[in-house]
Short mmCIF file of C-alpha atoms in Angstrom, two decimals:
data_model
loop_
_atom_site.label_atom_id
_atom_site.label_comp_id
_atom_site.label_asym_id
_atom_site.label_seq_id
_atom_site.Cartn_x
_atom_site.Cartn_y
_atom_site.Cartn_z
CA MET A 1 14.50 -22.05 15.45
CA SER A 2 14.82 -19.67 12.49
CA ASP A 3 14.54 -15.90 12.76
CA THR A 4 11.85 -15.24 10.18
CA ASP A 5 9.10 -12.75 10.97
CA ASN A 6 6.27 -15.27 10.76
CA ASP A 7 7.63 -18.25 12.71
CA TYR A 8 5.07 -17.69 15.45
CA CYS A 9 2.05 -17.55 13.15
CA LEU A 10 0.40 -20.51 11.44
CA ILE A 11 -1.65 -18.40 9.00
CA ASP A 12 -0.29 -18.54 5.46
CA VAL A 13 -0.92 -15.21 3.75
CA THR A 14 0.21 -14.84 0.19
CA ARG A 15 0.23 -11.37 -1.30
CA PRO A 16 -0.25 -10.42 -4.93
CA PRO A 17 2.69 -8.81 -6.75
CA ARG A 18 2.97 -5.02 -6.46
CA ALA A 19 2.05 -3.03 -9.56
CA ASP A 20 4.66 -0.90 -11.33
CA GLY A 21 1.99 1.69 -12.14
CA PRO A 22 -1.67 2.18 -13.03
CA PRO A 23 -4.15 0.69 -13.58
CA TYR A 24 -4.52 -0.58 -10.02
CA ALA A 25 -6.96 -3.18 -8.76
CA ALA A 26 -9.82 -1.94 -6.57
CA CYS A 27 -10.01 -3.00 -2.92
CA VAL A 28 -12.64 -5.71 -2.48
CA LEU A 29 -13.88 -4.08 0.74
CA CYS A 30 -13.93 -0.32 0.13
CA ARG A 31 -13.29 -0.05 -3.66
CA GLU A 32 -10.28 2.30 -3.15
CA PRO A 33 -7.23 1.72 -5.39
CA THR A 34 -4.74 -0.86 -4.13
CA GLU A 35 -1.00 -1.26 -4.74
CA TYR A 36 -1.65 -4.31 -6.91
CA PRO A 37 -2.09 -4.61 -10.69
CA GLU A 38 -5.62 -4.58 -12.09
CA SER A 39 -4.81 -7.79 -13.97
CA TYR A 40 -4.32 -9.76 -10.70
CA LYS A 41 -6.98 -12.44 -10.25
CA GLY A 42 -7.86 -12.79 -6.60
CA ILE A 43 -8.61 -10.77 -3.49
CA THR A 44 -6.91 -7.38 -3.33
CA LEU A 45 -7.04 -4.98 -0.39
CA CYS A 46 -5.99 -1.32 -0.13
CA PRO A 47 -3.29 -0.54 2.48
CA VAL A 48 -5.90 0.57 5.07
CA CYS A 49 -8.11 -2.52 4.71
CA GLU A 50 -5.02 -4.75 4.53
CA TRP A 51 -3.86 -3.32 7.87
CA ARG A 52 -7.29 -3.75 9.46
CA GLU A 53 -7.52 -7.33 8.19
CA ALA A 54 -4.06 -8.06 9.59
CA GLU A 55 -5.11 -6.66 12.99
CA ARG A 56 -8.31 -8.69 12.93
CA THR A 57 -6.66 -11.98 12.04
CA SER A 58 -3.34 -11.55 13.84
CA CYS A 59 -2.07 -14.38 15.97
CA SER A 60 -1.91 -13.81 19.69
CA GLY A 61 1.54 -14.35 21.12
#
């Protein structure tokens, strides 16, 4: 068994690349700035919403 952080979880979550600077993409839930580039095509979440989504969808151990 490997020692990666997500061995116990079957949910595949891919994250967009972090932005080097502005402009930042808006969070799809609260419209606050995210850490991701505005040019990223896809769902972007701010750190707060990302944390809440992770709590909501976390795997039970």
